[in-house]
C-alpha cells in the first residue's frame, strides 16, 4: 500500500491506526472515515473521499492531546510526592578532550577518525625505556578552560600515576594530577534559559572543585565473544577532568549543567568535539538524603556536608542519558531506603533504553589505584604572564554574548542563544554583519523610517528563512552562498516596501540555490526586481475605497452586523476579504482597516 | 636519609673551619674503609618474633592480583612469600620511623633551585609559537580558533613501524584476547 501524496490524508492514516477514542471523536466530523478506513484495510490505493480541511484536522489533534493529558495519571510536570521527603544530590565528573595539535606527553598528533595506529609515538605504545615529554602547547586550551570557569590557576602542580591494568592502558598507569591539580575553585551559574528544573529557578550556582590534566586511553572495539581490537591513536590525548561540587539537586539541572559546560568549553576553543562524537564524557555521583535531617552521621565531600552514601554511574554518552540515568538511580535509591535497606557505595552503569542502572562493581571490587607521584616528570610551573595574557584575550563567554546581543539588537533571549550556539558562532557573526549593512543602507535613504525592529527582522530571516532553506536542502552553513550583503539587500528592499514578503522569500531561495560563482556574475536584487517586474506598487486611496465598496456590496448582512448590531470584530473580516482579493502584498492591513471603518461610518 | 648522612659526614670533617668545604685534602679511602651503617640494621633479626601485624593470605592474594603477578603455586611458596613480605614491611617501618618534619618528600631528581624553577617555568615566551597557530575570528562576535589545516600530518615521532612488533594483528589493530 503506497502512502497517499496528500499530506492531509497521510495525517489521517496515522491517527486511524493509533486510537479508537480518536476514531470516535473524529467520527462525528469526518463522516467519510469508516469508508476510508475500510478501504485502507483492503489495501486500496485509490481514495476518492474529500479530505477534511487541515485547520479542522489540527484543531481536533490539539483537543485530543488535551483530553489524553487530563486522563493520564502520571504527568511529568507534577512533583513526585517522595521528593518532599528525599533530596537528591548530584556531583559531576566531566572528561573533555582538549583542542590541541599533539598529545600530552608525546609529540604525536591527535586525531579523530584517522587510520588505526597511525599516530602513535614510542611512549604512547609504552615501549620500555621511553619517557614522557610534556608538550607545552597543551596548556593553552587547558588554561582557557580554567579561566572560563573562573578557577584559580595554581602556579605549581604535579603529575601522579593512577595504576590499573586494562588493555586500553598500555603503560599500566594513567598520568593524571591527583594530589595537585592545575586549577581549583571555580563556579558555574545556570538560569532558566539554560534549562534548569523549575524548582531550581531563578538560578543555580554550581561550584567547580578542580580541573586537572590527564591522559586519554586507547580505543577498544569488542569483537564478540571476547576479542578486543586496539587502536592507540587516542592514547595520551590530553583530557581535562572537571569535577563539580555536589550542589546539583535535580536530573534536569544536571543535564543542563553538562550542556552548559560543553558550550562554555566550545566558546573558548578549549574543547571543540561534542558529547555526541565522544569528545566529552560524563560520570555522575548520585546520593539521596532525608530532608530536615542534621549533617551528623552523614558523609561529606569537599566541604559539602550532610550527604548520603553515593553511587557512581559511568559511561554516560549523551545529555538525555545523564538526565534519565540520574532519575532512575534516584528512584532506585529512594525505593531501597524507604524499604529499610542501605545504599552501598558502588559503581553502576547505564545503557540507553533501560529503566534502572546496572551494578558494575561493588565495594569489594573497588580498584586500588595506588596513586604515586610520577618520578619521570618534574612539577608543572605556569607563568603568571601567560595566565594574564590568556585572561585578557579570553573570548566573551556565551552568557555575556547573549546579553550583548539582546541589548544591542532587541533579539529575544532564546533566539540570541540559538544564534550563538549554531555553527560555532558563525551564524551570529553573519547576523551582525547583515544588521550593520542594513542599518548603513537605511540611514542613507532620503525618507527616514523607524528601524528599531531591524535586529529582530534580520535574526528572524537568518534563523528561520535562510536556516530553513539550508536545512531543507541539506546544505551546511560553511558552504552556503548567500553573502551578508545579498541578504541585507533583500531585507532593505522589504523594509522599504519595494517588494512583498513572499517576493523576498523567493529571492532568497533563488540566491541560496545558486552555485558559487564570481560575485559580479550574480545579478543584484534591484536588477532582478526590475527585470522580473516584482516591484511592489502600493494601492491608491481610490483603489482601496473601490475594493472596500465592492466587498461591502457583496456582503450586505455583514455590513448590517457591523452598522446596526455593533459587531466591530467583523471589520477585520472585511479587511481579510480585501487582502484575499487584492494582489498579493499590495493591500496593507492597517490602511484597509481605516478605509473600511470610514466607509462603514464607525 | 642518605642525604642527611652525607651532610653529617661533611660537617664532621670541617668542624675547625667556618666554610662548608675544608681546604685540607680528604683521605677518601680511609674515610670509606670503616663501615658506619649497614642495611642489615633495618631487617628483622631471625630469632625475635615480630610483634607487628602480620600480612594475611587474602591480603597477599589481593596484592598479587593488583600487581598482575602470578599467585603462589603451593602453601610452602605462599609461606615463603609471606616471610619475605614481612621482612620487607619491617624495613619499610624502620624507614618510616625517621623524623621527617619540615622535609618535603623527594618526588623526582631535578633542579630545585630558584634558577632551575625559573628555567622550567612555562610562560608567554615559551608559548609564542603555539599562540601564532591560532586565528582571531569574527569582526563583531570575536572568537579564537586554532588553525587545524596541519592536523593529522605525521610528525617525526610517528614514523616508526607501530605494528611491527605485535605478535598478532587483525587488520591495522592490535589484538587482546579477553576470555579466560
XYZ file of C-alpha atoms in Angstrom:
782
model
C 0.000 0.000 0.000
C 1.521 3.266 -1.036
C 1.041 6.289 1.193
C -1.035 8.995 -0.490
C 0.817 12.082 -1.577
C -1.738 14.357 0.014
C -0.275 15.285 3.401
C -3.692 15.672 4.943
C -4.583 12.125 4.089
C -1.255 10.861 5.438
C -2.048 12.515 8.731
C -5.379 10.788 8.770
C -3.818 7.365 8.227
C -1.558 7.774 11.273
C -4.416 8.756 13.506
C -6.576 5.882 12.382
C -4.094 3.237 13.321
C -3.486 4.566 16.798
C -6.535 5.150 18.906
C -10.160 4.145 18.784
C -11.021 7.036 21.075
C -9.706 9.371 18.462
C -11.698 7.460 15.895
C -14.912 8.145 17.762
C -14.017 11.810 18.291
C -13.308 12.284 14.642
C -16.222 10.159 13.548
C -18.611 12.999 14.201
C -16.858 15.442 11.879
C -15.122 13.187 9.424
C -18.098 11.305 8.123
C -16.118 9.679 5.336
C -13.933 7.931 7.845
C -15.453 4.399 8.014
C -15.358 4.055 4.266
C -11.783 5.335 4.060
C -10.654 3.075 6.890
C -12.131 0.007 5.270
C -10.517 0.896 2.010
C -7.186 1.230 3.757
C -7.548 -2.203 5.316
C -8.342 -3.698 1.930
C -5.177 -2.113 0.524
C -6.975 0.081 -1.936
C -4.736 2.772 -3.229
C -7.346 4.925 -4.913
C -9.047 7.029 -2.253
C -11.751 9.241 -3.624
C -13.195 10.824 -0.454
C -12.766 14.592 0.075
C -10.041 15.446 2.538
C -11.001 17.372 5.670
C -9.672 20.964 5.909
C -6.267 20.969 7.580
C -7.315 23.640 10.052
C -10.035 21.404 11.425
C -7.658 18.448 11.500
C -5.134 20.329 13.612
C -7.821 21.613 15.989
C -9.040 18.076 16.584
C -5.496 16.844 17.227
C -4.994 19.556 19.817
C -8.314 18.720 21.505
C -7.428 15.040 21.604
C -3.999 15.689 23.137
C -5.578 17.832 25.849
C -8.086 15.091 26.687
C -5.319 12.492 26.879
C -3.207 14.646 29.153
C -6.107 15.127 31.577
C -6.845 11.421 31.574
C -3.252 10.219 32.110
C -2.462 9.585 35.793
C 1.302 10.075 35.607
C 2.284 13.520 34.485
C 5.918 14.533 34.335
C 5.076 18.064 35.379
C 3.539 17.210 38.760
C 6.047 16.882 41.576
C 6.764 13.365 42.823
C 5.449 13.236 46.428
C 8.530 11.302 47.543
C 10.685 14.323 46.710
C 9.133 16.223 49.574
C 10.822 13.706 51.869
C 14.018 12.923 49.943
C 16.527 15.333 48.489
C 18.728 14.343 45.576
C 22.366 15.453 45.369
C 24.447 15.065 42.237
C 28.109 15.729 41.518
C 29.564 15.603 38.024
C 32.939 14.471 36.712
C 33.401 15.530 33.122
C 36.268 14.422 30.887
C 36.759 16.623 27.843
C 39.321 16.208 25.052
C 41.457 19.305 24.630
C 41.728 21.045 21.283
C 45.453 20.540 20.648
C 47.671 19.541 17.752
C 49.672 16.987 19.702
C 49.304 14.697 22.680
C 50.012 15.498 26.308
C 53.341 13.704 26.808
C 54.478 12.897 23.285
C 54.771 14.934 20.078
C 52.492 12.546 18.148
C 49.472 14.202 16.562
C 45.968 13.977 17.987
C 43.322 12.701 15.596
C 39.645 11.870 15.457
C 38.986 9.319 12.728
C 42.398 8.545 11.326
C 43.549 5.134 10.172
C 44.085 2.888 13.213
C 47.503 3.054 14.885
C 48.810 5.769 12.573
C 49.556 8.447 15.194
C 51.428 6.599 17.924
C 54.733 7.628 19.451
C 57.025 5.133 21.184
C 55.967 6.443 24.595
C 52.257 6.053 23.703
C 52.877 2.397 22.898
C 54.673 2.046 26.257
C 57.932 0.793 24.804
C 60.298 0.059 27.694
C 62.692 2.881 28.398
C 60.576 5.646 26.842
C 59.998 8.803 28.827
C 57.099 11.273 28.885
C 57.832 14.724 27.412
C 55.331 17.363 28.439
C 54.033 19.234 25.363
C 53.681 22.857 26.408
C 51.133 23.837 23.761
C 48.520 21.708 25.523
C 48.481 24.307 28.299
C 46.737 26.915 26.168
C 43.308 25.275 25.880
C 43.632 23.901 29.421
C 44.208 27.365 30.887
C 41.416 28.843 28.802
C 39.041 26.210 30.190
C 40.123 27.016 33.753
C 39.662 30.754 33.155
C 36.224 30.221 31.608
C 35.061 28.785 34.938
C 36.802 31.482 36.949
C 39.189 28.979 38.544
C 42.382 29.890 40.365
C 45.299 28.636 38.321
C 47.953 27.043 40.556
C 51.477 28.138 39.739
C 52.816 24.721 40.721
C 51.017 21.465 40.078
C 52.334 17.937 39.878
C 51.832 14.676 37.998
C 50.730 11.411 39.571
C 50.332 7.851 38.348
C 46.991 6.096 38.644
C 47.694 2.376 38.335
C 45.315 -0.183 36.887
C 45.626 -2.967 34.352
C 43.397 -2.848 31.314
C 44.057 -3.377 27.623
C 43.385 0.280 26.778
C 46.155 1.470 29.128
C 49.477 0.296 27.632
C 51.639 1.717 30.430
C 49.622 0.081 33.188
C 49.033 3.516 34.665
C 47.481 6.824 33.621
C 49.367 10.056 34.243
C 46.990 12.430 35.990
C 47.046 15.208 38.594
C 45.581 13.604 41.673
C 47.302 15.424 44.520
C 47.899 18.834 42.970
C 45.647 19.809 40.034
C 46.467 22.873 37.971
C 43.228 24.732 38.679
C 40.950 24.919 41.682
C 37.806 26.637 42.865
C 35.622 27.913 40.031
C 31.877 28.466 39.616
C 29.193 27.886 37.026
C 25.863 29.711 37.123
C 22.771 28.356 35.388
C 19.461 30.120 34.794
C 16.080 29.175 33.446
C 17.271 29.836 29.891
C 19.851 27.070 30.344
C 17.047 24.623 31.008
C 17.258 24.015 34.744
C 14.429 22.491 36.756
C 11.682 24.984 37.648
C 12.201 24.343 41.355
C 15.819 25.494 40.947
C 14.860 28.769 39.276
C 15.756 31.655 39.094
C 19.359 30.471 39.136
C 21.685 27.758 40.398
C 25.357 28.192 41.187
C 27.449 25.037 40.979
C 30.968 25.137 42.380
C 33.846 23.617 40.430
C 36.156 21.787 42.813
C 39.100 21.446 40.477
C 40.246 20.950 36.906
C 43.128 18.587 36.194
C 45.072 17.471 33.154
C 45.311 13.802 32.336
C 45.847 11.279 29.516
C 43.191 9.573 27.477
C 43.140 5.816 26.841
C 43.126 3.727 23.669
C 40.003 2.926 21.676
C 38.840 -0.649 22.017
C 36.456 -2.446 19.723
C 34.950 -5.649 21.014
C 34.759 -8.485 18.559
C 32.431 -10.974 20.216
C 32.810 -13.122 22.145
C 35.930 -11.799 23.854
C 38.462 -10.385 21.374
C 39.467 -6.747 21.734
C 40.860 -4.721 18.836
C 43.021 -1.826 19.996
C 43.673 1.489 18.291
C 46.357 3.507 20.097
C 45.758 6.766 18.217
C 43.843 8.125 21.184
C 46.360 7.082 23.869
C 47.890 10.093 25.515
C 45.465 12.664 24.063
C 45.145 15.458 26.640
C 41.967 15.487 28.668
C 40.773 17.847 31.324
C 38.717 16.417 34.125
C 36.264 18.937 35.572
C 34.942 17.967 38.991
C 31.919 19.846 40.296
C 30.854 20.106 43.907
C 27.745 18.097 44.838
C 25.448 21.099 44.596
C 23.041 19.911 41.925
C 19.656 18.750 43.119
C 17.701 17.606 40.088
C 18.293 15.472 36.972
C 17.206 18.250 34.590
C 19.621 20.681 36.176
C 22.420 18.111 35.934
C 21.786 17.648 32.223
C 21.612 21.429 31.761
C 24.923 21.721 33.631
C 26.659 19.298 31.276
C 25.257 21.152 28.269
C 26.434 24.476 29.629
C 29.906 23.136 30.369
C 30.167 21.885 26.788
C 29.066 25.244 25.385
C 31.495 27.149 27.622
C 34.401 24.943 26.574
C 33.488 25.394 22.930
C 33.205 29.167 23.295
C 36.814 29.464 24.493
C 38.077 26.958 21.887
C 39.266 24.618 24.646
C 37.217 21.567 23.641
C 35.546 21.508 20.256
C 34.415 17.893 19.909
C 30.982 17.398 21.432
C 29.413 14.648 23.509
C 27.780 13.004 20.516
C 31.237 12.484 18.943
C 32.733 11.124 22.156
C 34.813 14.218 22.866
C 33.091 14.827 26.180
C 32.245 12.087 28.670
C 30.415 12.336 31.962
C 30.390 10.301 35.164
C 27.895 11.218 37.871
C 27.816 10.664 41.618
C 24.283 10.313 42.981
C 23.092 10.258 46.571
C 19.834 10.980 48.379
C 19.151 12.081 51.894
C 16.132 12.780 54.003
C 15.184 16.429 54.152
C 15.360 18.069 57.548
C 17.965 15.693 58.976
C 21.124 17.070 60.558
C 24.535 16.534 58.978
C 25.583 14.149 61.753
C 26.423 10.660 60.681
C 26.338 11.583 57.013
C 29.176 11.861 54.545
C 30.966 14.950 53.429
C 32.667 15.821 50.147
C 34.940 18.800 49.561
C 33.270 20.808 52.275
C 29.698 19.949 51.321
C 28.226 18.248 54.371
C 25.242 16.056 55.039
C 25.364 13.740 52.049
C 24.039 10.218 51.841
C 26.127 7.299 50.547
C 26.830 7.908 46.901
C 26.942 5.627 43.918
C 28.819 6.421 40.749
C 27.294 5.979 37.313
C 29.774 5.649 34.462
C 29.548 5.576 30.659
C 27.000 8.324 30.101
C 27.263 9.383 26.497
C 24.506 11.930 25.911
C 22.697 14.739 27.726
C 19.459 12.778 27.818
C 21.273 9.731 29.187
C 22.626 11.865 32.051
C 19.123 13.019 32.946
C 17.494 9.596 32.646
C 20.237 7.743 34.496
C 20.133 10.155 37.439
C 16.353 9.917 37.570
C 16.447 6.113 37.566
C 19.181 5.969 40.197
C 17.397 8.471 42.444
C 14.219 6.416 42.294
C 16.128 3.208 42.992
C 17.907 4.692 45.993
C 14.685 6.118 47.408
C 12.990 2.728 46.975
C 15.848 0.969 48.777
C 15.914 3.455 51.656
C 12.145 3.509 52.068
C 12.054 -0.270 52.343
C 14.595 -0.071 55.142
C 17.703 -1.033 53.174
C 21.071 0.680 52.914
C 22.794 2.138 49.901
C 26.109 0.523 49.019
C 28.858 2.711 47.628
C 29.118 1.007 44.263
C 29.788 1.737 40.625
C 26.869 1.374 38.265
C 26.320 1.594 34.539
C 23.515 2.807 32.304
C 22.549 1.935 28.760
C 20.021 3.978 26.820
C 16.621 2.341 26.813
C 16.917 0.724 30.238
C 14.819 1.705 33.215
C 17.356 1.095 36.003
C 21.081 1.394 36.448
C 23.080 -1.809 36.436
C 25.719 -2.689 39.025
C 29.215 -2.859 37.534
C 31.264 -3.465 40.643
C 30.741 -3.195 44.371
C 32.970 -2.021 47.185
C 34.920 -5.291 47.296
C 35.738 -4.935 43.598
C 36.865 -1.332 44.095
C 40.092 -0.672 42.307
C 43.075 0.382 44.406
C 44.791 2.882 42.164
C 47.922 3.212 44.333
C 48.416 6.866 43.417
C 52.032 7.921 43.494
C 53.954 10.916 42.163
C 55.378 10.265 38.714
C 59.163 10.250 39.107
C 59.801 10.882 35.395
C 58.181 14.305 35.398
C 59.038 17.484 37.225
C 56.327 19.809 38.504
C 54.301 21.883 36.084
C 55.152 25.543 36.652
C 52.827 28.014 34.944
C 53.953 31.605 34.483
C 51.638 34.392 35.612
C 52.289 36.357 32.399
C 50.799 33.532 30.373
C 47.719 33.328 32.591
C 47.241 37.108 32.413
C 47.583 37.156 28.640
C 45.043 34.360 28.166
C 42.669 36.048 30.613
C 42.873 39.361 28.727
C 42.316 37.715 25.365
C 39.686 35.206 26.502
C 36.714 35.204 24.095
C 33.427 36.523 25.505
C 31.506 33.774 27.278
C 28.065 32.746 25.962
C 26.023 34.400 28.738
C 27.734 37.732 28.231
C 27.395 37.451 24.460
C 23.687 36.672 24.791
C 23.198 39.745 26.972
C 25.062 41.922 24.495
C 23.031 40.615 21.565
C 19.734 41.121 23.383
C 20.655 44.674 24.368
C 22.108 45.753 21.040
C 19.683 44.133 18.653
C 16.449 43.627 20.571
C 16.505 39.920 19.721
C 14.759 37.604 22.187
C 16.960 35.789 24.714
C 16.041 32.406 23.230
C 16.898 33.444 19.672
C 20.118 35.024 20.878
C 21.222 31.748 22.449
C 20.286 29.811 19.316
C 22.339 32.160 17.155
C 25.344 31.864 19.454
C 25.240 28.093 19.580
C 24.805 27.484 15.847
C 27.865 26.872 13.699
C 30.366 27.845 16.388
C 29.125 31.425 16.494
C 29.443 31.945 12.724
C 25.692 32.396 12.412
C 25.736 35.252 14.913
C 28.667 36.903 13.147
C 26.732 36.725 9.886
C 23.616 38.200 11.500
C 25.570 41.106 12.924
C 27.193 41.792 9.549
C 23.770 41.833 7.888
C 22.355 44.196 10.513
C 25.310 46.550 10.065
C 24.826 46.639 6.290
C 21.068 47.106 6.547
C 21.442 49.983 9.010
C 24.010 51.664 6.769
C 21.777 51.440 3.704
C 18.660 52.576 5.524
C 20.486 55.522 7.066
C 21.491 56.792 3.648
C 17.935 56.811 2.274
C 16.127 60.131 1.880
C 12.944 59.038 3.671
C 13.541 58.384 7.344
C 11.656 55.377 8.634
C 11.652 53.829 12.104
C 14.083 50.915 12.224
C 14.171 49.662 15.799
C 12.964 46.284 14.674
C 15.853 45.701 12.246
C 17.728 43.347 14.556
C 14.641 41.224 15.133
C 13.813 41.080 11.429
C 17.351 40.112 10.454
C 17.574 37.443 13.160
C 14.268 36.043 12.022
C 15.456 35.860 8.409
C 18.796 34.272 9.267
C 17.359 31.708 11.669
C 14.064 30.774 10.069
C 14.091 31.755 6.389
C 17.710 31.162 5.438
C 18.146 28.489 8.078
C 15.016 26.710 6.903
C 16.148 26.752 3.271
C 19.545 25.334 4.123
C 18.109 22.610 6.341
C 15.640 21.521 3.667
C 18.365 21.433 1.031
C 20.773 19.707 3.418
C 23.398 22.388 2.875
C 25.780 23.002 5.799
C 26.325 26.592 6.837
C 30.001 26.692 5.794
C 29.136 26.126 2.152
C 26.082 28.369 1.812
C 26.392 31.077 -0.846
C 24.178 33.958 0.311
C 26.573 36.721 1.333
C 25.592 39.141 4.111
C 25.398 41.964 1.558
C 22.940 39.995 -0.540
C 20.618 39.236 2.349
C 20.899 42.820 3.569
C 19.879 43.943 0.086
C 16.746 41.813 0.190
C 15.820 42.995 3.661
C 16.345 46.648 2.775
C 14.013 46.289 -0.210
C 11.483 44.570 2.018
C 11.665 47.129 4.804
C 11.189 49.997 2.355
C 8.134 48.269 0.896
C 9.599 47.853 -2.558
C 8.809 44.142 -2.521
C 6.371 41.920 -0.671
C 7.363 39.359 1.942
C 6.728 36.496 -0.430
C 8.857 38.056 -3.142
C 11.650 38.479 -0.632
C 11.462 34.790 0.296
C 11.550 33.787 -3.348
C 14.569 35.996 -3.965
C 16.346 34.417 -1.018
C 15.557 30.943 -2.287
C 16.921 31.942 -5.686
C 20.205 33.222 -4.268
C 20.576 30.252 -1.938
C 20.253 27.825 -4.819
C 22.941 29.456 -6.927
C 26.203 27.676 -7.461
C 29.196 29.530 -6.071
C 30.352 31.827 -8.881
C 32.057 35.200 -9.053
C 30.203 37.977 -7.264
C 29.966 40.064 -10.425
C 28.126 37.302 -12.241
C 25.254 37.279 -9.701
C 22.569 39.866 -10.548
C 21.719 42.294 -7.766
C 18.327 42.448 -6.109
C 17.299 45.662 -7.876
C 18.194 44.162 -11.230
C 16.102 41.069 -10.620
C 13.174 43.102 -9.365
C 13.213 45.327 -12.405
C 13.691 42.595 -14.976
C 11.041 40.339 -13.455
C 8.650 43.141 -12.584
C 8.485 42.241 -8.926
C 8.424 45.761 -7.594
C 5.558 46.400 -5.282
C 3.212 49.199 -6.268
C 1.014 50.164 -3.344
C -2.704 50.731 -3.835
C -4.003 54.269 -4.154
C -6.778 55.620 -1.947
C -9.240 55.297 -4.777
C -8.356 51.654 -5.309
C -8.811 50.891 -1.615
C -12.234 52.528 -1.483
C -13.335 50.814 -4.664
C -12.344 47.403 -3.312
C -13.929 48.037 0.080
C -17.193 49.119 -1.532
C -17.198 46.001 -3.699
C -16.790 43.718 -0.716
C -19.456 45.551 1.186
C -21.865 45.395 -1.718
C -21.435 41.622 -1.930
C -21.982 41.081 1.789
C -24.866 43.289 2.959
C -25.631 41.162 6.044
C -22.073 41.589 7.321
C -22.400 45.328 6.773
C -25.644 45.255 8.723
C -23.999 43.298 11.524
C -21.352 45.990 11.982
C -23.549 49.035 11.446
C -26.675 48.016 13.288
C -25.585 45.318 15.712
C -22.235 46.958 16.502
C -20.135 43.839 15.913
C -16.841 45.663 15.438
C -14.892 42.399 15.227
C -16.302 41.826 11.757
C -14.332 44.813 10.446
C -11.243 42.633 10.266
C -13.264 40.118 8.262
C -13.696 42.794 5.592
C -10.004 43.507 5.696
C -9.332 39.806 5.287
C -11.592 39.593 2.264
C -9.874 42.597 0.696
C -6.454 41.085 1.262
C -7.615 37.835 -0.267
C -8.984 39.533 -3.348
C -6.270 42.072 -3.867
C -2.941 41.272 -5.456
C -0.622 39.593 -3.011
C 1.076 42.072 -0.693
C -0.476 45.185 -2.236
C -3.224 45.536 0.381
C -1.898 46.833 3.658
C -3.982 45.684 6.601
C -3.783 48.915 8.574
C -4.702 51.129 5.655
C -7.515 48.804 4.564
C -8.942 48.821 8.063
C -9.032 52.606 8.242
C -10.857 52.833 4.899
C -13.342 50.153 5.879
C -14.031 51.907 9.159
C -14.512 55.166 7.322
C -16.942 53.640 4.843
C -18.920 51.838 7.483
C -19.074 55.130 9.406
C -17.924 53.503 12.557
C 68.008 9.811 54.779
C 71.172 9.224 52.802
C 71.334 12.972 52.108
C 71.312 13.622 55.864
C 74.104 11.048 56.395
C 76.356 12.718 53.812
C 75.622 16.094 55.326
C 76.808 14.860 58.750
C 79.969 13.361 57.278
C 80.862 16.638 55.584
C 80.094 18.684 58.699
C 82.288 16.451 60.851
C 85.248 16.848 58.533
C 85.133 20.673 58.700
C 84.409 21.437 62.362
C 87.536 23.559 62.605
C 86.867 25.821 59.577
C 83.904 28.148 59.019
C 83.370 27.126 55.429
C 81.343 24.039 54.459
C 84.169 22.605 52.445
C 87.550 22.102 54.122
C 90.706 23.238 52.350
C 92.567 20.118 53.649
C 92.618 17.166 51.210
C 90.237 14.399 52.280
C 91.587 10.837 52.507
C 88.605 9.238 50.793
C 89.885 5.678 51.074
C 90.446 5.936 54.824
C 87.070 7.560 55.259
C 85.223 4.896 53.343
C 87.123 1.898 54.759
C 85.164 1.894 58.026
C 81.590 0.777 57.799
C 79.301 3.255 59.596
C 75.961 1.759 58.673
C 74.527 -1.429 57.223
C 71.129 -2.154 55.754
C 71.021 -5.235 57.947
C 70.165 -2.917 60.850
C 66.800 -2.368 59.218
C 65.954 -6.024 58.702
C 64.288 -8.080 61.411
C 66.515 -10.398 63.350
C 65.569 -14.047 62.765
C 65.207 -15.062 66.442
C 62.840 -12.282 67.573
C 59.121 -12.864 66.884
C 57.614 -9.938 65.023
C 55.104 -8.068 67.182
C 53.825 -6.010 64.280
C 50.578 -7.024 62.432
C 51.018 -9.927 60.012
C 50.017 -9.964 56.359
C 47.137 -12.366 55.828
C 46.826 -14.799 52.966
C 43.874 -12.825 51.497
C 45.889 -9.613 51.571
C 48.762 -11.342 49.800
C 46.493 -12.617 47.046
C 44.861 -9.183 46.699
C 48.263 -7.518 46.299
C 49.414 -10.105 43.765
C 46.247 -9.518 41.736
C 46.729 -5.735 41.817
C 50.278 -6.105 40.603
C 49.368 -8.690 37.935
C 51.814 -11.156 39.485
C 51.194 -14.917 39.477
C 49.720 -16.422 42.653
C 51.817 -18.897 44.731
C 51.851 -22.471 43.409
C 51.673 -24.231 46.783
C 51.420 -23.422 50.519
C 55.208 -23.544 51.017
C 55.745 -20.904 48.310
C 52.994 -18.813 49.895
C 54.703 -19.118 53.314
C 57.995 -18.025 51.691
C 56.296 -15.032 50.039
C 54.681 -14.035 53.328
C 58.022 -14.234 55.177
C 59.779 -12.102 52.557
C 56.924 -9.603 52.556
C 57.016 -9.442 56.343
C 60.726 -8.579 56.464
C 60.259 -6.046 53.674
C 57.496 -4.407 55.703
C 59.769 -4.341 58.763
C 62.331 -2.492 56.633
C 59.710 -0.021 55.437
C 58.547 0.604 59.014
C 62.129 1.400 60.070
C 62.345 3.901 57.230
C 59.017 5.406 58.179
C 60.216 5.811 61.784
C 62.641 8.556 60.709
C 61.516 12.023 61.722
C 60.751 13.946 58.532
C 59.078 17.051 59.982
C 59.765 20.013 57.741
C 61.236 17.869 54.969
C 59.151 17.753 51.765
C 59.264 14.344 50.080
C 61.558 13.849 47.122
C 59.388 13.086 44.104
C 61.875 13.259 41.288
C 65.517 14.140 40.849
C 65.524 17.622 39.437
C 66.945 21.065 39.830
C 65.216 22.534 42.871
C 66.999 25.881 42.907
C 65.127 29.067 42.113
C 67.084 29.406 38.887
C 66.087 25.861 37.961
C 62.439 26.657 38.634
C 62.647 29.818 36.541
C 64.098 27.833 33.668
C 61.265 25.294 33.867
C 58.519 27.884 34.111
C 56.189 27.905 31.104
C 55.319 31.477 30.293
C 54.260 33.591 27.363
C 57.687 33.378 25.676
C 57.634 29.580 25.537
C 54.145 29.509 24.012
C 54.511 32.329 21.496
C 54.825 29.880 18.612
C 51.786 27.910 19.689
C 49.755 31.104 20.052
C 50.693 32.032 16.494
C 48.905 28.893 15.375
C 45.546 30.477 16.183
C 43.338 32.911 14.328
C 41.243 35.724 15.747
C 37.897 35.056 14.089
C 34.968 37.429 13.717
C 34.629 41.214 13.490
C 31.504 41.570 15.635
C 31.446 38.298 17.566
C 35.133 37.924 18.388
C 36.426 34.424 18.919
C 39.650 32.431 18.870
C 40.186 29.358 16.720
C 43.195 27.087 16.490
C 44.239 26.516 12.867
C 43.608 22.887 12.045
C 44.875 22.611 8.484
C 48.068 20.887 9.641
C 46.184 18.409 11.820
C 46.649 14.762 11.045
C 50.058 15.170 9.473
C 52.629 12.628 10.565
C 55.222 14.099 12.911
C 58.815 12.852 13.293
C 57.781 10.806 16.346
C 55.324 8.751 14.313
C 57.479 7.391 11.513
C 58.415 4.114 13.196
C 56.648 0.860 12.361
C 53.972 0.785 15.067
C 52.518 -2.620 14.252
C 55.896 -4.217 13.568
C 56.454 -5.781 16.970
C 52.950 -7.111 17.504
C 52.594 -10.878 17.710
C 49.023 -10.848 16.479
C 47.153 -8.353 14.338
C 43.701 -8.088 12.838
C 43.911 -5.558 10.018
C 45.594 -2.484 11.448
C 44.550 -3.234 15.043
C 46.424 -4.795 17.953
C 44.595 -7.778 19.399
C 43.947 -8.758 23.012
C 42.115 -11.952 23.912
C 39.828 -11.111 26.790
C 38.439 -14.564 27.527
C 39.718 -16.614 30.484
